Structure formats: structure tokens, C-alpha cells
Amino acid sequence: MNTKILMTSGAILFALIGINLILFPKEILNHLELGVSDTLEILMQTLGSLYYGLAMLNWMSKGNLIGGIYNRPIVVANLTHFVVAVLVLIKGIYTNPNLSYIIWIITIIYSIFTILFGIVLLKHPDNKKNHTD
């Protein structure tokens, strides 16, 4: 598996979410029909900083050998995020099937990333490009 593509796409996904949460917390809260308060705005921006930090981790790791025992903490951090989020999203959809289509799309995207990072965690990386004969 090409982990560079996986890490880059994960970084882009997290950066987009993070930047939007940091810059547009009021708009996102309004769109989600949640009451806007100073506390929620700060929490949304803090959440955005977490996403952006994970984006930077993925972006800076994209060129490294990843998989199996290599860079395991990075893979585990990503996998943990995606697994927990997918479980929460599935529970939300199960308890309220009328949720916005956006939640369904996010669930599908997160499920794909969960599977891919699970594969990367369990599979030894293909290191052919680093062999010199």
C-alpha cells in the first residue's frame, strides 16, 4: 500500500476540518443548529487545533517508512481517531437515521480511513524502494 498517498490524504482531510473549525466556529455551530456561545466557539476552535495538529503530523510523516513496527505511534494515533469517530458516527446514525447526509458521508469517509490505517498497522511495509543492489 502506498502510505504516502494515505498520509497525504489524511493530512488534507484533517487540515480542511481543522482550518474550518478554527476560522468558522460560529458558522459551523449555526449550520449544525447548535446555540452559539463563547464557550462552544472556544471548544470548536480547540477541536480545530487538534485536527490541524494531526494534519501536520501526517504531512510531516508522509515520506517516512510506515507500517508494521515502523512509525507505529503515528499509525496508532490515526487509527484510534478514526475507529472512535466511526463508532460514534455509527451510533449517531443508528439512534437517529434522519441525521444530515453530511454525517453519512463523513461516516463513509472515516470508515475507509479506518480500514486503510488498520491494514497499514498490521502489514509490514514494502521497502523495495529503499533497497540498493
PDB file of N, CA and C in Angstrom, residues 10-65:
ATOM      1  N   GLY A  10      -4.941  11.921   4.410  1.00  0.00           N
ATOM      2  CA  GLY A  10      -5.343  12.126   5.800  1.00  0.00           C
ATOM      3  C   GLY A  10      -4.983  13.521   6.278  1.00  0.00           C
ATOM      4  N   ALA A  11      -3.792  13.982   5.907  1.00  0.00           N
ATOM      5  CA  ALA A  11      -3.359  15.330   6.291  1.00  0.00           C
ATOM      6  C   ALA A  11      -4.274  16.394   5.684  1.00  0.00           C
ATOM      7  N   ILE A  12      -4.631  16.213   4.440  1.00  0.00           N
ATOM      8  CA  ILE A  12      -5.514  17.189   3.774  1.00  0.00           C
ATOM      9  C   ILE A  12      -6.889  17.188   4.423  1.00  0.00           C
ATOM     10  N   LEU A  13      -7.433  16.002   4.694  1.00  0.00           N
ATOM     11  CA  LEU A  13      -8.743  15.907   5.353  1.00  0.00           C
ATOM     12  C   LEU A  13      -8.713  16.615   6.708  1.00  0.00           C
ATOM     13  N   PHE A  14      -7.712  16.290   7.525  1.00  0.00           N
ATOM     14  CA  PHE A  14      -7.618  16.894   8.853  1.00  0.00           C
ATOM     15  C   PHE A  14      -7.379  18.399   8.777  1.00  0.00           C
ATOM     16  N   ALA A  15      -6.558  18.831   7.834  1.00  0.00           N
ATOM     17  CA  ALA A  15      -6.290  20.267   7.705  1.00  0.00           C
ATOM     18  C   ALA A  15      -7.563  21.021   7.310  1.00  0.00           C
ATOM     19  N   LEU A  16      -8.322  20.473   6.381  1.00  0.00           N
ATOM     20  CA  LEU A  16      -9.566  21.135   5.972  1.00  0.00           C
ATOM     21  C   LEU A  16     -10.548  21.245   7.142  1.00  0.00           C
ATOM     22  N   ILE A  17     -10.686  20.152   7.885  1.00  0.00           N
ATOM     23  CA  ILE A  17     -11.580  20.189   9.047  1.00  0.00           C
ATOM     24  C   ILE A  17     -11.053  21.178  10.077  1.00  0.00           C
ATOM     25  N   GLY A  18      -9.766  21.082  10.380  1.00  0.00           N
ATOM     26  CA  GLY A  18      -9.168  21.940  11.398  1.00  0.00           C
ATOM     27  C   GLY A  18      -9.244  23.416  11.062  1.00  0.00           C
ATOM     28  N   ILE A  19      -8.896  23.780   9.846  1.00  0.00           N
ATOM     29  CA  ILE A  19      -8.927  25.184   9.440  1.00  0.00           C
ATOM     30  C   ILE A  19     -10.346  25.728   9.505  1.00  0.00           C
ATOM     31  N   ASN A  20     -11.302  24.943   9.057  1.00  0.00           N
ATOM     32  CA  ASN A  20     -12.696  25.395   9.114  1.00  0.00           C
ATOM     33  C   ASN A  20     -13.167  25.568  10.552  1.00  0.00           C
ATOM     34  N   LEU A  21     -12.805  24.651  11.430  1.00  0.00           N
ATOM     35  CA  LEU A  21     -13.210  24.774  12.825  1.00  0.00           C
ATOM     36  C   LEU A  21     -12.548  25.974  13.504  1.00  0.00           C
ATOM     37  N   ILE A  22     -11.317  26.246  13.134  1.00  0.00           N
ATOM     38  CA  ILE A  22     -10.603  27.376  13.726  1.00  0.00           C
ATOM     39  C   ILE A  22     -11.164  28.706  13.223  1.00  0.00           C
ATOM     40  N   LEU A  23     -11.400  28.806  11.922  1.00  0.00           N
ATOM     41  CA  LEU A  23     -11.789  30.094  11.331  1.00  0.00           C
ATOM     42  C   LEU A  23     -13.291  30.356  11.334  1.00  0.00           C
ATOM     43  N   PHE A  24     -14.105  29.300  11.301  1.00  0.00           N
ATOM     44  CA  PHE A  24     -15.554  29.488  11.162  1.00  0.00           C
ATOM     45  C   PHE A  24     -16.370  28.748  12.228  1.00  0.00           C
ATOM     46  N   PRO A  25     -16.007  28.860  13.495  1.00  0.00           N
ATOM     47  CA  PRO A  25     -16.743  28.095  14.506  1.00  0.00           C
ATOM     48  C   PRO A  25     -18.205  28.520  14.631  1.00  0.00           C
ATOM     49  N   LYS A  26     -18.486  29.816  14.553  1.00  0.00           N
ATOM     50  CA  LYS A  26     -19.871  30.295  14.679  1.00  0.00           C
ATOM     51  C   LYS A  26     -20.727  29.790  13.525  1.00  0.00           C
ATOM     52  N   GLU A  27     -20.187  29.844  12.328  1.00  0.00           N
ATOM     53  CA  GLU A  27     -20.927  29.416  11.155  1.00  0.00           C
ATOM     54  C   GLU A  27     -21.224  27.918  11.209  1.00  0.00           C
ATOM     55  N   ILE A  28     -20.239  27.148  11.662  1.00  0.00           N
ATOM     56  CA  ILE A  28     -20.432  25.703  11.769  1.00  0.00           C
ATOM     57  C   ILE A  28     -21.483  25.391  12.835  1.00  0.00           C
ATOM     58  N   LEU A  29     -21.396  26.069  13.973  1.00  0.00           N
ATOM     59  CA  LEU A  29     -22.387  25.861  15.033  1.00  0.00           C
ATOM     60  C   LEU A  29     -23.790  26.227  14.555  1.00  0.00           C
ATOM     61  N   ASN A  30     -23.899  27.314  13.810  1.00  0.00           N
ATOM     62  CA  ASN A  30     -25.205  27.706  13.260  1.00  0.00           C
ATOM     63  C   ASN A  30     -25.714  26.670  12.268  1.00  0.00           C
ATOM     64  N   HIS A  31     -24.829  26.170  11.398  1.00  0.00           N
ATOM     65  CA  HIS A  31     -25.223  25.172  10.406  1.00  0.00           C
ATOM     66  C   HIS A  31     -25.699  23.879  11.078  1.00  0.00           C
ATOM     67  N   LEU A  32     -25.054  23.540  12.189  1.00  0.00           N
ATOM     68  CA  LEU A  32     -25.434  22.338  12.924  1.00  0.00           C
ATOM     69  C   LEU A  32     -26.622  22.579  13.850  1.00  0.00           C
ATOM     70  N   GLU A  33     -27.155  23.784  13.791  1.00  0.00           N
ATOM     71  CA  GLU A  33     -28.310  24.198  14.598  1.00  0.00           C
ATOM     72  C   GLU A  33     -28.046  24.052  16.088  1.00  0.00           C
ATOM     73  N   LEU A  34     -26.804  24.390  16.471  1.00  0.00           N
ATOM     74  CA  LEU A  34     -26.435  24.423  17.880  1.00  0.00           C
ATOM     75  C   LEU A  34     -26.370  25.881  18.312  1.00  0.00           C
ATOM     76  N   GLY A  35     -26.691  26.150  19.521  1.00  0.00           N
ATOM     77  CA  GLY A  35     -26.627  27.519  20.005  1.00  0.00           C
ATOM     78  C   GLY A  35     -25.189  28.007  20.023  1.00  0.00           C
ATOM     79  N   VAL A  36     -24.978  29.218  19.571  1.00  0.00           N
ATOM     80  CA  VAL A  36     -23.640  29.792  19.550  1.00  0.00           C
ATOM     81  C   VAL A  36     -23.391  30.477  20.888  1.00  0.00           C
ATOM     82  N   SER A  37     -22.310  30.069  21.541  1.00  0.00           N
ATOM     83  CA  SER A  37     -21.882  30.725  22.774  1.00  0.00           C
ATOM     84  C   SER A  37     -20.370  30.859  22.735  1.00  0.00           C
ATOM     85  N   ASP A  38     -19.851  31.713  23.580  1.00  0.00           N
ATOM     86  CA  ASP A  38     -18.397  31.892  23.618  1.00  0.00           C
ATOM     87  C   ASP A  38     -17.692  30.585  23.979  1.00  0.00           C
ATOM     88  N   THR A  39     -18.281  29.825  24.887  1.00  0.00           N
ATOM     89  CA  THR A  39     -17.682  28.559  25.305  1.00  0.00           C
ATOM     90  C   THR A  39     -17.644  27.559  24.149  1.00  0.00           C
ATOM     91  N   LEU A  40     -18.751  27.412  23.432  1.00  0.00           N
ATOM     92  CA  LEU A  40     -18.773  26.483  22.298  1.00  0.00           C
ATOM     93  C   LEU A  40     -17.826  26.933  21.192  1.00  0.00           C
ATOM     94  N   GLU A  41     -17.733  28.229  20.983  1.00  0.00           N
ATOM     95  CA  GLU A  41     -16.812  28.743  19.961  1.00  0.00           C
ATOM     96  C   GLU A  41     -15.367  28.385  20.321  1.00  0.00           C
ATOM     97  N   ILE A  42     -15.011  28.543  21.580  1.00  0.00           N
ATOM     98  CA  ILE A  42     -13.657  28.191  22.019  1.00  0.00           C
ATOM     99  C   ILE A  42     -13.432  26.687  21.887  1.00  0.00           C
ATOM    100  N   LEU A  43     -14.421  25.888  22.249  1.00  0.00           N
ATOM    101  CA  LEU A  43     -14.287  24.440  22.122  1.00  0.00           C
ATOM    102  C   LEU A  43     -14.129  24.011  20.665  1.00  0.00           C
ATOM    103  N   MET A  44     -14.878  24.633  19.778  1.00  0.00           N
ATOM    104  CA  MET A  44     -14.760  24.310  18.343  1.00  0.00           C
ATOM    105  C   MET A  44     -13.363  24.661  17.830  1.00  0.00           C
ATOM    106  N   GLN A  45     -12.840  25.810  18.230  1.00  0.00           N
ATOM    107  CA  GLN A  45     -11.511  26.213  17.789  1.00  0.00           C
ATOM    108  C   GLN A  45     -10.431  25.312  18.387  1.00  0.00           C
ATOM    109  N   THR A  46     -10.624  24.891  19.627  1.00  0.00           N
ATOM    110  CA  THR A  46      -9.682  23.961  20.242  1.00  0.00           C
ATOM    111  C   THR A  46      -9.709  22.620  19.518  1.00  0.00           C
ATOM    112  N   LEU A  47     -10.900  22.147  19.188  1.00  0.00           N
ATOM    113  CA  LEU A  47     -11.035  20.925  18.401  1.00  0.00           C
ATOM    114  C   LEU A  47     -10.338  21.089  17.046  1.00  0.00           C
ATOM    115  N   GLY A  48     -10.503  22.254  16.443  1.00  0.00           N
ATOM    116  CA  GLY A  48      -9.832  22.542  15.178  1.00  0.00           C
ATOM    117  C   GLY A  48      -8.324  22.476  15.303  1.00  0.00           C
ATOM    118  N   SER A  49      -7.799  22.960  16.426  1.00  0.00           N
ATOM    119  CA  SER A  49      -6.345  22.904  16.618  1.00  0.00           C
ATOM    120  C   SER A  49      -5.865  21.463  16.730  1.00  0.00           C
ATOM    121  N   LEU A  50      -6.673  20.603  17.342  1.00  0.00           N
ATOM    122  CA  LEU A  50      -6.316  19.180  17.414  1.00  0.00           C
ATOM    123  C   LEU A  50      -6.277  18.553  16.019  1.00  0.00           C
ATOM    124  N   TYR A  51      -7.288  18.842  15.225  1.00  0.00           N
ATOM    125  CA  TYR A  51      -7.311  18.336  13.850  1.00  0.00           C
ATOM    126  C   TYR A  51      -6.111  18.859  13.057  1.00  0.00           C
ATOM    127  N   TYR A  52      -5.831  20.135  13.210  1.00  0.00           N
ATOM    128  CA  TYR A  52      -4.724  20.723  12.452  1.00  0.00           C
ATOM    129  C   TYR A  52      -3.388  20.131  12.911  1.00  0.00           C
ATOM    130  N   GLY A  53      -3.245  19.876  14.209  1.00  0.00           N
ATOM    131  CA  GLY A  53      -2.023  19.241  14.703  1.00  0.00           C
ATOM    132  C   GLY A  53      -1.838  17.847  14.130  1.00  0.00           C
ATOM    133  N   LEU A  54      -2.913  17.077  14.049  1.00  0.00           N
ATOM    134  CA  LEU A  54      -2.841  15.747  13.447  1.00  0.00           C
ATOM    135  C   LEU A  54      -2.544  15.845  11.949  1.00  0.00           C
ATOM    136  N   ALA A  55      -3.070  16.873  11.312  1.00  0.00           N
ATOM    137  CA  ALA A  55      -2.760  17.101   9.895  1.00  0.00           C
ATOM    138  C   ALA A  55      -1.261  17.335   9.703  1.00  0.00           C
ATOM    139  N   MET A  56      -0.671  18.137  10.576  1.00  0.00           N
ATOM    140  CA  MET A  56       0.765  18.414  10.472  1.00  0.00           C
ATOM    141  C   MET A  56       1.592  17.161  10.740  1.00  0.00           C
ATOM    142  N   LEU A  57       1.160  16.351  11.702  1.00  0.00           N
ATOM    143  CA  LEU A  57       1.840  15.089  11.982  1.00  0.00           C
ATOM    144  C   LEU A  57       1.837  14.198  10.738  1.00  0.00           C
ATOM    145  N   ASN A  58       0.680  14.052  10.114  1.00  0.00           N
ATOM    146  CA  ASN A  58       0.579  13.220   8.909  1.00  0.00           C
ATOM    147  C   ASN A  58       1.392  13.801   7.762  1.00  0.00           C
ATOM    148  N   TRP A  59       1.308  15.106   7.583  1.00  0.00           N
ATOM    149  CA  TRP A  59       2.016  15.750   6.469  1.00  0.00           C
ATOM    150  C   TRP A  59       3.525  15.571   6.616  1.00  0.00           C
ATOM    151  N   MET A  60       4.021  15.756   7.825  1.00  0.00           N
ATOM    152  CA  MET A  60       5.471  15.665   8.032  1.00  0.00           C
ATOM    153  C   MET A  60       5.964  14.214   8.026  1.00  0.00           C
ATOM    154  N   SER A  61       5.056  13.254   8.175  1.00  0.00           N
ATOM    155  CA  SER A  61       5.435  11.842   8.202  1.00  0.00           C
ATOM    156  C   SER A  61       5.221  11.141   6.869  1.00  0.00           C
ATOM    157  N   LYS A  62       4.663  11.835   5.909  1.00  0.00           N
ATOM    158  CA  LYS A  62       4.237  11.175   4.673  1.00  0.00           C
ATOM    159  C   LYS A  62       5.369  10.524   3.901  1.00  0.00           C
ATOM    160  N   GLY A  63       6.594  11.004   4.027  1.00  0.00           N
ATOM    161  CA  GLY A  63       7.724  10.441   3.295  1.00  0.00           C
ATOM    162  C   GLY A  63       8.450   9.337   4.036  1.00  0.00           C
ATOM    163  N   ASN A  64       8.054   9.070   5.269  1.00  0.00           N
ATOM    164  CA  ASN A  64       8.719   8.050   6.082  1.00  0.00           C
ATOM    165  C   ASN A  64       8.181   6.663   5.797  1.00  0.00           C
ATOM    166  N   LEU A  65       8.978   5.664   6.160  1.00  0.00           N
ATOM    167  CA  LEU A  65       8.543   4.276   6.067  1.00  0.00           C
ATOM    168  C   LEU A  65       7.504   4.054   7.159  1.00  0.00           C
TER     169      LEU A  65
END
